[in-house]
mmCIF file with all atom_site columns, C-alpha atoms in Angstrom:
data_model
loop_
_atom_site.group_PDB
_atom_site.id
_atom_site.type_symbol
_atom_site.label_atom_id
_atom_site.label_alt_id
_atom_site.label_comp_id
_atom_site.label_asym_id
_atom_site.label_entity_id
_atom_site.label_seq_id
_atom_site.pdbx_PDB_ins_code
_atom_site.Cartn_x
_atom_site.Cartn_y
_atom_site.Cartn_z
_atom_site.occupancy
_atom_site.B_iso_or_equiv
_atom_site.pdbx_formal_charge
_atom_site.auth_seq_id
_atom_site.auth_comp_id
_atom_site.auth_asym_id
_atom_site.auth_atom_id
_atom_site.pdbx_PDB_model_num
ATOM 1   C CA . MET A 1 1   ? -34.065 -0.905  9.314   1.00 50.00 ? 1   MET A CA 1
ATOM 2   C CA . ALA A 1 2   ? -30.976 -3.506  9.548   1.00 50.00 ? 2   ALA A CA 1
ATOM 3   C CA . SER A 1 3   ? -30.882 -3.611  6.029   1.00 52.00 ? 3   SER A CA 1
ATOM 4   C CA . ARG A 1 4   ? -30.451 0.402   5.533   1.00 52.00 ? 4   ARG A CA 1
ATOM 5   C CA . SER A 1 5   ? -27.697 -0.174  8.468   1.00 50.00 ? 5   SER A CA 1
ATOM 6   C CA . SER A 1 6   ? -25.851 -2.916  6.929   1.00 48.00 ? 6   SER A CA 1
ATOM 7   C CA . LEU A 1 7   ? -25.602 -0.835  3.302   1.00 42.00 ? 7   LEU A CA 1
ATOM 8   C CA . LEU A 1 8   ? -24.343 2.132   5.215   1.00 44.00 ? 8   LEU A CA 1
ATOM 9   C CA . LEU A 1 9   ? -21.785 0.489   7.188   1.00 39.00 ? 9   LEU A CA 1
ATOM 10  C CA . ILE A 1 10  ? -20.090 -1.514  3.947   1.00 41.00 ? 10  ILE A CA 1
ATOM 11  C CA . LEU A 1 11  ? -21.077 1.402   1.894   1.00 41.00 ? 11  LEU A CA 1
ATOM 12  C CA . THR A 1 12  ? -18.321 3.344   4.666   1.00 43.00 ? 12  THR A CA 1
ATOM 13  C CA . VAL A 1 13  ? -15.627 0.004   4.819   1.00 37.00 ? 13  VAL A CA 1
ATOM 14  C CA . ALA A 1 14  ? -15.027 0.429   0.904   1.00 43.00 ? 14  ALA A CA 1
ATOM 15  C CA . SER A 1 15  ? -14.650 3.945   1.290   1.00 43.00 ? 15  SER A CA 1
ATOM 16  C CA . VAL A 1 16  ? -12.409 2.980   4.559   1.00 37.00 ? 16  VAL A CA 1
ATOM 17  C CA . VAL A 1 17  ? -10.373 0.141   2.246   1.00 37.00 ? 17  VAL A CA 1
ATOM 18  C CA . SER A 1 18  ? -9.966  2.615   -0.814  1.00 40.00 ? 18  SER A CA 1
ATOM 19  C CA . ILE A 1 19  ? -8.399  5.368   1.159   1.00 40.00 ? 19  ILE A CA 1
ATOM 20  C CA . ILE A 1 20  ? -5.909  2.373   3.186   1.00 38.00 ? 20  ILE A CA 1
ATOM 21  C CA . SER A 1 21  ? -5.313  0.068   -0.170  1.00 39.00 ? 21  SER A CA 1
ATOM 22  C CA . PRO A 1 22  ? -3.547  2.762   -1.960  1.00 39.00 ? 22  PRO A CA 1
ATOM 23  C CA . ALA A 1 23  ? -1.229  3.611   1.460   1.00 38.00 ? 23  ALA A CA 1
ATOM 24  C CA . THR A 1 24  ? -0.443  -0.017  1.890   1.00 41.00 ? 24  THR A CA 1
ATOM 25  C CA . SER A 1 25  ? 0.698   -0.617  -1.470  1.00 50.00 ? 25  SER A CA 1
ATOM 26  C CA . GLN A 1 26  ? 3.394   2.067   -1.857  1.00 61.00 ? 26  GLN A CA 1
ATOM 27  C CA . THR A 1 27  ? 6.253   0.893   -0.822  1.00 88.00 ? 27  THR A CA 1
ATOM 28  C CA . CYS A 1 28  ? 9.872   0.258   -1.935  1.00 92.00 ? 28  CYS A CA 1
ATOM 29  C CA . SER A 1 29  ? 8.928   -3.052  -3.198  1.00 90.00 ? 29  SER A CA 1
ATOM 30  C CA . THR A 1 30  ? 6.130   -2.105  -5.153  1.00 91.00 ? 30  THR A CA 1
ATOM 31  C CA . GLN A 1 31  ? 7.537   0.390   -7.465  1.00 92.00 ? 31  GLN A CA 1
ATOM 32  C CA . ASN A 1 32  ? 9.227   -1.106  -10.920 1.00 88.00 ? 32  ASN A CA 1
ATOM 33  C CA . VAL A 1 33  ? 12.873  0.780   -10.786 1.00 94.00 ? 33  VAL A CA 1
ATOM 34  C CA . LEU A 1 34  ? 15.922  -0.913  -12.226 1.00 94.00 ? 34  LEU A CA 1
ATOM 35  C CA . SER A 1 35  ? 19.335  0.104   -12.439 1.00 92.00 ? 35  SER A CA 1
ATOM 36  C CA . ALA A 1 36  ? 21.519  1.391   -15.381 1.00 90.00 ? 36  ALA A CA 1
ATOM 37  C CA . GLU A 1 37  ? 21.852  -2.463  -16.347 1.00 90.00 ? 37  GLU A CA 1
ATOM 38  C CA . LYS A 1 38  ? 17.745  -2.995  -16.366 1.00 92.00 ? 38  LYS A CA 1
ATOM 39  C CA . THR A 1 39  ? 18.484  -5.471  -12.816 1.00 93.00 ? 39  THR A CA 1
ATOM 40  C CA . PRO A 1 40  ? 16.528  -5.318  -9.879  1.00 94.00 ? 40  PRO A CA 1
ATOM 41  C CA . PHE A 1 41  ? 18.456  -2.785  -7.155  1.00 96.00 ? 41  PHE A CA 1
ATOM 42  C CA . GLN A 1 42  ? 20.081  -5.653  -4.345  1.00 94.00 ? 42  GLN A CA 1
ATOM 43  C CA . THR A 1 43  ? 18.182  -3.184  -1.349  1.00 95.00 ? 43  THR A CA 1
ATOM 44  C CA . CYS A 1 44  ? 15.158  -1.144  -1.139  1.00 94.00 ? 44  CYS A CA 1
ATOM 45  C CA . LEU A 1 45  ? 14.165  1.392   1.680   1.00 94.00 ? 45  LEU A CA 1
ATOM 46  C CA . ASP A 1 46  ? 10.718  3.257   2.451   1.00 96.00 ? 46  ASP A CA 1
ATOM 47  C CA . LEU A 1 47  ? 12.623  6.492   3.703   1.00 96.00 ? 47  LEU A CA 1
ATOM 48  C CA . PRO A 1 48  ? 10.709  7.841   7.177   1.00 95.00 ? 48  PRO A CA 1
ATOM 49  C CA . GLU A 1 49  ? 9.800   11.254  5.820   1.00 96.00 ? 49  GLU A CA 1
ATOM 50  C CA . LEU A 1 50  ? 8.817   12.868  2.618   1.00 95.00 ? 50  LEU A CA 1
ATOM 51  C CA . GLU A 1 51  ? 6.967   9.913   1.641   1.00 95.00 ? 51  GLU A CA 1
ATOM 52  C CA . SER A 1 52  ? 10.234  9.268   -0.486  1.00 97.00 ? 52  SER A CA 1
ATOM 53  C CA . TYR A 1 53  ? 12.333  5.670   -1.619  1.00 97.00 ? 53  TYR A CA 1
ATOM 54  C CA . LEU A 1 54  ? 15.482  4.689   -2.350  1.00 97.00 ? 54  LEU A CA 1
ATOM 55  C CA . HIS A 1 55  ? 16.747  1.874   -4.079  1.00 97.00 ? 55  HIS A CA 1
ATOM 56  C CA . TYR A 1 56  ? 20.550  0.719   -3.901  1.00 97.00 ? 56  TYR A CA 1
ATOM 57  C CA . THR A 1 57  ? 22.999  -1.339  -4.925  1.00 96.00 ? 57  THR A CA 1
ATOM 58  C CA . TYR A 1 58  ? 26.877  -1.020  -3.010  1.00 97.00 ? 58  TYR A CA 1
ATOM 59  C CA . ILE A 1 59  ? 29.199  -3.117  -4.420  1.00 95.00 ? 59  ILE A CA 1
ATOM 60  C CA . ALA A 1 60  ? 32.399  -3.342  -2.261  1.00 94.00 ? 60  ALA A CA 1
ATOM 61  C CA . THR A 1 61  ? 35.200  -4.514  -5.092  1.00 94.00 ? 61  THR A CA 1
ATOM 62  C CA . ASN A 1 62  ? 35.263  -1.120  -6.593  1.00 95.00 ? 62  ASN A CA 1
ATOM 63  C CA . SER A 1 63  ? 33.299  1.029   -3.882  1.00 96.00 ? 63  SER A CA 1
ATOM 64  C CA . SER A 1 64  ? 30.131  2.175   -5.805  1.00 97.00 ? 64  SER A CA 1
ATOM 65  C CA . LEU A 1 65  ? 26.828  2.258   -4.417  1.00 97.00 ? 65  LEU A CA 1
ATOM 66  C CA . SER A 1 66  ? 24.094  2.450   -7.518  1.00 97.00 ? 66  SER A CA 1
ATOM 67  C CA . VAL A 1 67  ? 20.769  4.363   -6.116  1.00 98.00 ? 67  VAL A CA 1
ATOM 68  C CA . ALA A 1 68  ? 17.195  5.340   -7.488  1.00 98.00 ? 68  ALA A CA 1
ATOM 69  C CA . PHE A 1 69  ? 15.820  7.506   -5.537  1.00 98.00 ? 69  PHE A CA 1
ATOM 70  C CA . VAL A 1 70  ? 12.096  8.368   -6.075  1.00 98.00 ? 70  VAL A CA 1
ATOM 71  C CA . ALA A 1 71  ? 9.767   11.437  -4.832  1.00 97.00 ? 71  ALA A CA 1
ATOM 72  C CA . ALA A 1 72  ? 7.257   12.996  -5.966  1.00 95.00 ? 72  ALA A CA 1
ATOM 73  C CA . PRO A 1 73  ? 7.102   17.131  -6.364  1.00 94.00 ? 73  PRO A CA 1
ATOM 74  C CA . SER A 1 74  ? 4.681   18.830  -3.981  1.00 90.00 ? 74  SER A CA 1
ATOM 75  C CA . ARG A 1 75  ? 3.989   20.597  -6.670  1.00 88.00 ? 75  ARG A CA 1
ATOM 76  C CA . SER A 1 76  ? 3.395   20.434  -10.431 1.00 87.00 ? 76  SER A CA 1
ATOM 77  C CA . ASP A 1 77  ? 6.813   23.091  -11.050 1.00 87.00 ? 77  ASP A CA 1
ATOM 78  C CA . GLY A 1 78  ? 8.495   21.752  -7.728  1.00 93.00 ? 78  GLY A CA 1
ATOM 79  C CA . TRP A 1 79  ? 12.202  19.421  -7.074  1.00 94.00 ? 79  TRP A CA 1
ATOM 80  C CA . ILE A 1 80  ? 13.429  16.570  -5.757  1.00 96.00 ? 80  ILE A CA 1
ATOM 81  C CA . ALA A 1 81  ? 16.610  15.562  -4.174  1.00 95.00 ? 81  ALA A CA 1
ATOM 82  C CA . TRP A 1 82  ? 18.851  13.626  -2.943  1.00 98.00 ? 82  TRP A CA 1
ATOM 83  C CA . ALA A 1 83  ? 22.353  13.899  -1.670  1.00 96.00 ? 83  ALA A CA 1
ATOM 84  C CA . ILE A 1 84  ? 25.288  12.659  0.479   1.00 97.00 ? 84  ILE A CA 1
ATOM 85  C CA . ASN A 1 85  ? 27.182  14.711  2.802   1.00 95.00 ? 85  ASN A CA 1
ATOM 86  C CA . PRO A 1 86  ? 30.861  13.541  2.960   1.00 94.00 ? 86  PRO A CA 1
ATOM 87  C CA . THR A 1 87  ? 31.430  15.340  6.418   1.00 92.00 ? 87  THR A CA 1
ATOM 88  C CA . ALA A 1 88  ? 28.446  15.471  8.270   1.00 91.00 ? 88  ALA A CA 1
ATOM 89  C CA . THR A 1 89  ? 25.375  14.695  8.374   1.00 88.00 ? 89  THR A CA 1
ATOM 90  C CA . THR A 1 90  ? 23.522  17.704  8.253   1.00 86.00 ? 90  THR A CA 1
ATOM 91  C CA . MET A 1 91  ? 21.929  18.948  5.154   1.00 85.00 ? 91  MET A CA 1
ATOM 92  C CA . SER A 1 92  ? 24.516  21.835  4.904   1.00 85.00 ? 92  SER A CA 1
ATOM 93  C CA . GLY A 1 93  ? 27.835  20.182  3.240   1.00 89.00 ? 93  GLY A CA 1
ATOM 94  C CA . SER A 1 94  ? 25.552  17.902  1.197   1.00 92.00 ? 94  SER A CA 1
ATOM 95  C CA . GLN A 1 95  ? 26.525  16.986  -2.254  1.00 95.00 ? 95  GLN A CA 1
ATOM 96  C CA . ALA A 1 96  ? 22.921  16.337  -4.599  1.00 95.00 ? 96  ALA A CA 1
ATOM 97  C CA . PHE A 1 97  ? 22.033  15.195  -6.955  1.00 97.00 ? 97  PHE A CA 1
ATOM 98  C CA . LEU A 1 98  ? 18.041  17.513  -7.499  1.00 95.00 ? 98  LEU A CA 1
ATOM 99  C CA . ALA A 1 99  ? 15.676  16.589  -10.798 1.00 96.00 ? 99  ALA A CA 1
ATOM 100 C CA . TYR A 1 100 ? 12.443  18.740  -11.513 1.00 94.00 ? 100 TYR A CA 1
ATOM 101 C CA . GLY A 1 101 ? 9.994   18.409  -14.280 1.00 92.00 ? 101 GLY A CA 1
ATOM 102 C CA . SER A 1 102 ? 10.547  19.729  -17.806 1.00 85.00 ? 102 SER A CA 1
ATOM 103 C CA . GLY A 1 103 ? 7.158   19.230  -19.278 1.00 79.00 ? 103 GLY A CA 1
ATOM 104 C CA . ALA A 1 104 ? 5.134   17.124  -20.890 1.00 76.00 ? 104 ALA A CA 1
ATOM 105 C CA . GLY A 1 105 ? 6.602   14.115  -22.768 1.00 77.00 ? 105 GLY A CA 1
ATOM 106 C CA . ALA A 1 106 ? 9.845   14.923  -21.959 1.00 86.00 ? 106 ALA A CA 1
ATOM 107 C CA . PRO A 1 107 ? 12.438  13.652  -19.308 1.00 90.00 ? 107 PRO A CA 1
ATOM 108 C CA . PRO A 1 108 ? 12.947  15.415  -16.131 1.00 95.00 ? 108 PRO A CA 1
ATOM 109 C CA . VAL A 1 109 ? 16.308  17.680  -15.523 1.00 95.00 ? 109 VAL A CA 1
ATOM 110 C CA . VAL A 1 110 ? 19.103  16.483  -13.349 1.00 96.00 ? 110 VAL A CA 1
ATOM 111 C CA . LYS A 1 111 ? 21.622  18.444  -12.107 1.00 95.00 ? 111 LYS A CA 1
ATOM 112 C CA . THR A 1 112 ? 24.587  18.670  -9.182  1.00 96.00 ? 112 THR A CA 1
ATOM 113 C CA . TYR A 1 113 ? 24.324  20.824  -6.018  1.00 92.00 ? 113 TYR A CA 1
ATOM 114 C CA . ASN A 1 114 ? 26.823  22.019  -3.125  1.00 88.00 ? 114 ASN A CA 1
ATOM 115 C CA . ILE A 1 115 ? 24.121  22.554  -0.803  1.00 83.00 ? 115 ILE A CA 1
ATOM 116 C CA . THR A 1 116 ? 26.003  25.434  2.334   1.00 75.00 ? 116 THR A CA 1
ATOM 117 C CA . GLY A 1 117 ? 23.353  26.771  4.293   1.00 67.00 ? 117 GLY A CA 1
ATOM 118 C CA . HIS A 1 118 ? 20.322  27.397  2.891   1.00 65.00 ? 118 HIS A CA 1
ATOM 119 C CA . ASN A 1 119 ? 22.115  28.194  -0.766  1.00 66.00 ? 119 ASN A CA 1
ATOM 120 C CA . LEU A 1 120 ? 21.599  25.912  -3.510  1.00 72.00 ? 120 LEU A CA 1
ATOM 121 C CA . THR A 1 121 ? 24.696  26.387  -6.112  1.00 75.00 ? 121 THR A CA 1
ATOM 122 C CA . GLU A 1 122 ? 24.575  24.244  -8.619  1.00 88.00 ? 122 GLU A CA 1
ATOM 123 C CA . GLY A 1 123 ? 27.910  22.595  -9.477  1.00 89.00 ? 123 GLY A CA 1
ATOM 124 C CA . LYS A 1 124 ? 30.808  19.530  -9.403  1.00 91.00 ? 124 LYS A CA 1
ATOM 125 C CA . LEU A 1 125 ? 29.916  17.874  -6.635  1.00 94.00 ? 125 LEU A CA 1
ATOM 126 C CA . ALA A 1 126 ? 33.098  16.661  -3.998  1.00 93.00 ? 126 ALA A CA 1
ATOM 127 C CA . PHE A 1 127 ? 32.833  12.528  -5.175  1.00 95.00 ? 127 PHE A CA 1
ATOM 128 C CA . ASP A 1 128 ? 33.256  10.995  -8.536  1.00 97.00 ? 128 ASP A CA 1
ATOM 129 C CA . PHE A 1 129 ? 29.267  9.302   -10.175 1.00 97.00 ? 129 PHE A CA 1
ATOM 130 C CA . TRP A 1 130 ? 28.066  8.247   -13.257 1.00 97.00 ? 130 TRP A CA 1
ATOM 131 C CA . ASN A 1 131 ? 25.118  7.280   -14.696 1.00 96.00 ? 131 ASN A CA 1
ATOM 132 C CA . LEU A 1 132 ? 23.110  10.435  -14.128 1.00 97.00 ? 132 LEU A CA 1
ATOM 133 C CA . ARG A 1 133 ? 19.992  10.388  -14.822 1.00 97.00 ? 133 ARG A CA 1
ATOM 134 C CA . ALA A 1 134 ? 16.616  10.883  -13.762 1.00 97.00 ? 134 ALA A CA 1
ATOM 135 C CA . GLU A 1 135 ? 13.060  9.548   -15.125 1.00 95.00 ? 135 GLU A CA 1
ATOM 136 C CA . ALA A 1 136 ? 9.211   10.494  -14.949 1.00 94.00 ? 136 ALA A CA 1
ATOM 137 C CA . LEU A 1 137 ? 7.620   7.759   -13.097 1.00 94.00 ? 137 LEU A CA 1
ATOM 138 C CA . ASN A 1 138 ? 3.967   7.058   -12.290 1.00 91.00 ? 138 ASN A CA 1
ATOM 139 C CA . GLY A 1 139 ? 1.722   9.026   -9.798  1.00 91.00 ? 139 GLY A CA 1
ATOM 140 C CA . GLY A 1 140 ? 3.695   12.198  -10.684 1.00 92.00 ? 140 GLY A CA 1
ATOM 141 C CA . ARG A 1 141 ? 6.617   10.314  -9.182  1.00 95.00 ? 141 ARG A CA 1
ATOM 142 C CA . ILE A 1 142 ? 10.428  10.841  -10.290 1.00 96.00 ? 142 ILE A CA 1
ATOM 143 C CA . ALA A 1 143 ? 13.530  9.168   -10.317 1.00 97.00 ? 143 ALA A CA 1
ATOM 144 C CA . ILE A 1 144 ? 16.771  9.944   -9.782  1.00 98.00 ? 144 ILE A CA 1
ATOM 145 C CA . PHE A 1 145 ? 19.040  6.899   -10.961 1.00 98.00 ? 145 PHE A CA 1
ATOM 146 C CA . ALA A 1 146 ? 23.142  7.272   -10.010 1.00 98.00 ? 146 ALA A CA 1
ATOM 147 C CA . THR A 1 147 ? 25.698  6.092   -9.339  1.00 98.00 ? 147 THR A CA 1
ATOM 148 C CA . VAL A 1 148 ? 28.918  7.270   -7.123  1.00 97.00 ? 148 VAL A CA 1
ATOM 149 C CA . LYS A 1 149 ? 32.131  6.806   -5.559  1.00 97.00 ? 149 LYS A CA 1
ATOM 150 C CA . VAL A 1 150 ? 32.329  5.849   -2.055  1.00 96.00 ? 150 VAL A CA 1
ATOM 151 C CA . PRO A 1 151 ? 35.372  5.742   -0.117  1.00 94.00 ? 151 PRO A CA 1
ATOM 152 C CA . ALA A 1 152 ? 37.294  2.086   0.169   1.00 93.00 ? 152 ALA A CA 1
ATOM 153 C CA . GLY A 1 153 ? 35.994  0.819   2.874   1.00 91.00 ? 153 GLY A CA 1
ATOM 154 C CA . ALA A 1 154 ? 33.123  2.555   3.775   1.00 92.00 ? 154 ALA A CA 1
ATOM 155 C CA . GLY A 1 155 ? 30.533  1.117   5.908   1.00 94.00 ? 155 GLY A CA 1
ATOM 156 C CA . SER A 1 156 ? 27.836  3.722   4.980   1.00 96.00 ? 156 SER A CA 1
ATOM 157 C CA . VAL A 1 157 ? 27.311  6.970   4.163   1.00 96.00 ? 157 VAL A CA 1
ATOM 158 C CA . ASN A 1 158 ? 25.018  10.227  5.666   1.00 97.00 ? 158 ASN A CA 1
ATOM 159 C CA . GLN A 1 159 ? 22.025  10.715  3.268   1.00 97.00 ? 159 GLN A CA 1
ATOM 160 C CA . VAL A 1 160 ? 20.081  13.541  2.296   1.00 96.00 ? 160 VAL A CA 1
ATOM 161 C CA . TRP A 1 161 ? 17.045  13.618  0.952   1.00 97.00 ? 161 TRP A CA 1
ATOM 162 C CA . GLN A 1 162 ? 14.226  16.748  -0.173  1.00 95.00 ? 162 GLN A CA 1
ATOM 163 C CA . ILE A 1 163 ? 11.121  17.830  -1.856  1.00 94.00 ? 163 ILE A CA 1
ATOM 164 C CA . GLY A 1 164 ? 11.738  21.598  -2.953  1.00 84.00 ? 164 GLY A CA 1
ATOM 165 C CA . GLY A 1 165 ? 9.398   24.672  -3.981  1.00 81.00 ? 165 GLY A CA 1
ATOM 166 C CA . ASN A 1 166 ? 9.165   25.704  -7.385  1.00 84.00 ? 166 ASN A CA 1
ATOM 167 C CA . VAL A 1 167 ? 11.491  25.982  -10.111 1.00 83.00 ? 167 VAL A CA 1
ATOM 168 C CA . THR A 1 168 ? 11.294  28.821  -12.045 1.00 78.00 ? 168 THR A CA 1
ATOM 169 C CA . ASN A 1 169 ? 13.314  29.395  -15.904 1.00 79.00 ? 169 ASN A CA 1
ATOM 170 C CA . GLY A 1 170 ? 15.567  27.086  -14.429 1.00 78.00 ? 170 GLY A CA 1
ATOM 171 C CA . ARG A 1 171 ? 16.001  28.192  -10.330 1.00 80.00 ? 171 ARG A CA 1
ATOM 172 C CA . VAL A 1 172 ? 15.304  26.338  -7.737  1.00 82.00 ? 172 VAL A CA 1
ATOM 173 C CA . GLY A 1 173 ? 13.583  27.779  -4.585  1.00 77.00 ? 173 GLY A CA 1
ATOM 174 C CA . VAL A 1 174 ? 14.126  27.043  -0.819  1.00 79.00 ? 174 VAL A CA 1
ATOM 175 C CA . HIS A 1 175 ? 12.130  24.173  0.846   1.00 83.00 ? 175 HIS A CA 1
ATOM 176 C CA . PRO A 1 176 ? 9.860   24.090  3.021   1.00 76.00 ? 176 PRO A CA 1
ATOM 177 C CA . PHE A 1 177 ? 11.197  24.450  6.576   1.00 84.00 ? 177 PHE A CA 1
ATOM 178 C CA . SER A 1 178 ? 8.309   21.823  8.371   1.00 87.00 ? 178 SER A CA 1
ATOM 179 C CA . PRO A 1 179 ? 9.653   18.706  10.656  1.00 93.00 ? 179 PRO A CA 1
ATOM 180 C CA . PRO A 1 180 ? 9.390   16.511  7.898   1.00 89.00 ? 180 PRO A CA 1
ATOM 181 C CA . ASN A 1 181 ? 11.560  18.216  5.076   1.00 91.00 ? 181 ASN A CA 1
ATOM 182 C CA . LEU A 1 182 ? 13.887  19.374  8.476   1.00 91.00 ? 182 LEU A CA 1
ATOM 183 C CA . ASN A 1 183 ? 14.104  15.464  9.422   1.00 94.00 ? 183 ASN A CA 1
ATOM 184 C CA . SER A 1 184 ? 14.812  13.953  6.218   1.00 95.00 ? 184 SER A CA 1
ATOM 185 C CA . ARG A 1 185 ? 18.472  12.769  6.778   1.00 95.00 ? 185 ARG A CA 1
ATOM 186 C CA . ALA A 1 186 ? 19.696  8.886   8.111   1.00 95.00 ? 186 ALA A CA 1
ATOM 187 C CA . VAL A 1 187 ? 22.844  6.871   7.785   1.00 96.00 ? 187 VAL A CA 1
ATOM 188 C CA . LEU A 1 188 ? 22.670  4.813   4.915   1.00 97.00 ? 188 LEU A CA 1
ATOM 189 C CA . ASN A 1 189 ? 24.316  1.444   6.201   1.00 95.00 ? 189 ASN A CA 1
ATOM 190 C CA . LEU A 1 190 ? 26.011  -0.182  2.942   1.00 95.00 ? 190 LEU A CA 1
ATOM 191 C CA . THR A 1 191 ? 27.295  -3.467  4.395   1.00 82.00 ? 191 THR A CA 1
ATOM 192 C CA . GLY A 1 192 ? 23.877  -4.143  6.378   1.00 63.00 ? 192 GLY A CA 1
ATOM 193 C CA . THR A 1 193 ? 19.960  -3.943  6.818   1.00 51.00 ? 193 THR A CA 1
ATOM 194 C CA . THR A 1 194 ? 19.407  -0.801  9.045   1.00 45.00 ? 194 THR A CA 1
ATOM 195 C CA . SER A 1 195 ? 18.951  2.777   8.308   1.00 46.00 ? 195 SER A CA 1
ATOM 196 C CA . THR A 1 196 ? 19.481  4.543   11.464  1.00 42.00 ? 196 THR A CA 1
ATOM 197 C CA . GLY A 1 197 ? 16.946  7.526   10.810  1.00 44.00 ? 197 GLY A CA 1
ATOM 198 C CA . GLY A 1 198 ? 13.834  4.984   11.144  1.00 39.00 ? 198 GLY A CA 1
ATOM 199 C CA . GLY A 1 199 ? 12.876  4.182   7.915   1.00 41.00 ? 199 GLY A CA 1
ATOM 200 C CA . GLY A 1 200 ? 13.072  0.473   7.242   1.00 42.00 ? 200 GLY A CA 1
ATOM 201 C CA . SER A 1 201 ? 15.189  -1.148  5.071   1.00 44.00 ? 201 SER A CA 1
ATOM 202 C CA . LYS A 1 202 ? 13.723  -3.897  3.051   1.00 46.00 ? 202 LYS A CA 1
ATOM 203 C CA . THR A 1 203 ? 14.230  -6.746  0.374   1.00 44.00 ? 203 THR A CA 1
ATOM 204 C CA . PRO A 1 204 ? 11.554  -7.011  -2.104  1.00 38.00 ? 204 PRO A CA 1
ATOM 205 C CA . GLY A 1 205 ? 10.493  -10.213 -0.540  1.00 33.00 ? 205 GLY A CA 1
ATOM 206 C CA . ASN A 1 206 ? 10.669  -8.958  2.383   1.00 33.00 ? 206 ASN A CA 1
ATOM 207 C CA . ALA A 1 207 ? 8.517   -5.944  1.783   1.00 33.00 ? 207 ALA A CA 1
ATOM 208 C CA . GLY A 1 208 ? 5.843   -8.067  -0.552  1.00 32.00 ? 208 GLY A CA 1
ATOM 209 C CA . TRP A 1 209 ? 5.564   -9.881  2.925   1.00 29.00 ? 209 TRP A CA 1
ATOM 210 C CA . MET A 1 210 ? 4.747   -6.804  5.227   1.00 28.00 ? 210 MET A CA 1
ATOM 211 C CA . VAL A 1 211 ? 2.231   -5.351  2.292   1.00 30.00 ? 211 VAL A CA 1
ATOM 212 C CA . ALA A 1 212 ? 0.477   -8.796  1.944   1.00 30.00 ? 212 ALA A CA 1
ATOM 213 C CA . ASN A 1 213 ? 0.336   -9.013  6.253   1.00 33.00 ? 213 ASN A CA 1
ATOM 214 C CA . VAL A 1 214 ? -1.271  -5.707  5.891   1.00 30.00 ? 214 VAL A CA 1
ATOM 215 C CA . ASN A 1 215 ? -4.102  -6.148  3.427   1.00 37.00 ? 215 ASN A CA 1
ATOM 216 C CA . LEU A 1 216 ? -4.266  -9.552  4.444   1.00 31.00 ? 216 LEU A CA 1
ATOM 217 C CA . GLY A 1 217 ? -4.653  -7.417  8.450   1.00 37.00 ? 217 GLY A CA 1
ATOM 218 C CA . VAL A 1 218 ? -7.936  -5.462  6.715   1.00 34.00 ? 218 VAL A CA 1
ATOM 219 C CA . ASN A 1 219 ? -9.187  -7.736  4.568   1.00 39.00 ? 219 ASN A CA 1
ATOM 220 C CA . LEU A 1 220 ? -9.543  -10.049 7.963   1.00 32.00 ? 220 LEU A CA 1
ATOM 221 C CA . GLY A 1 221 ? -10.825 -6.799  9.588   1.00 38.00 ? 221 GLY A CA 1
ATOM 222 C CA . ILE A 1 222 ? -13.536 -6.184  7.395   1.00 32.00 ? 222 ILE A CA 1
ATOM 223 C CA . LEU A 1 223 ? -14.918 -9.666  7.268   1.00 31.00 ? 223 LEU A CA 1
ATOM 224 C CA . VAL A 1 224 ? -15.496 -9.319  10.576  1.00 32.00 ? 224 VAL A CA 1
ATOM 225 C CA . LEU A 1 225 ? -17.580 -6.596  9.957   1.00 34.00 ? 225 LEU A CA 1
ATOM 226 C CA . LEU A 1 226 ? -19.429 -7.390  7.969   1.00 32.00 ? 226 LEU A CA 1
ATOM 227 C CA . GLY A 1 227 ? -19.581 -11.059 9.644   1.00 40.00 ? 227 GLY A CA 1
ATOM 228 C CA . THR A 1 228 ? -21.232 -8.181  12.351  1.00 36.00 ? 228 THR A CA 1
ATOM 229 C CA . ILE A 1 229 ? -23.313 -6.729  9.848   1.00 31.00 ? 229 ILE A CA 1
ATOM 230 C CA . ILE A 1 230 ? -25.167 -10.428 8.657   1.00 30.00 ? 230 ILE A CA 1
ATOM 231 C CA . ILE A 1 231 ? -25.485 -11.510 12.844  1.00 31.00 ? 231 ILE A CA 1
ATOM 232 C CA . PHE A 1 232 ? -27.219 -7.713  13.210  1.00 27.00 ? 232 PHE A CA 1
#
């Protein structure tokens, strides 16, 4: 009887581990994302909403911000976007880089949009940018890469990110209006190590340490459970 109970509990623990492990491993530090110069970004963030990630490097000498925004569209024909709002912390007025899949084997399409209210209008952005591209990653994710010119001496920028609806014949549909979609905005500090939107800022080393400790805690918990099984 004890043997059957032990086997059942072991299988239950294994199922929990299979669910927990992918979640704990999905952090920005585990993503192999490189800049246009094929070097790692200086900092990465696990953004607080929409299971999204931001890798970035700020160079004060030329006021440039290189970013890689990583997220998975909510559907196969969906889109993702990352933006800077030069004037406010809201979504309206954001200057966005928006990407979506273009078919098997083809790189994602990436375009620029001026966001006025709930309207998405493709067009020129209010700031200079270069090295714009998008890549398809494992797990259905898309990475948007760009380098943008920020005001000289700027200590922060207003960032907005989004996971949208469908794309039909190149026409972008609106995003959902659930709380995560409406709260996907934050102040990105360029010279510090925090984001006021609630997402943790991590260097690759710190993020790896955090994941290692989470996994260690899970493993210790499993050992305790297994010890309990053996005792009983």
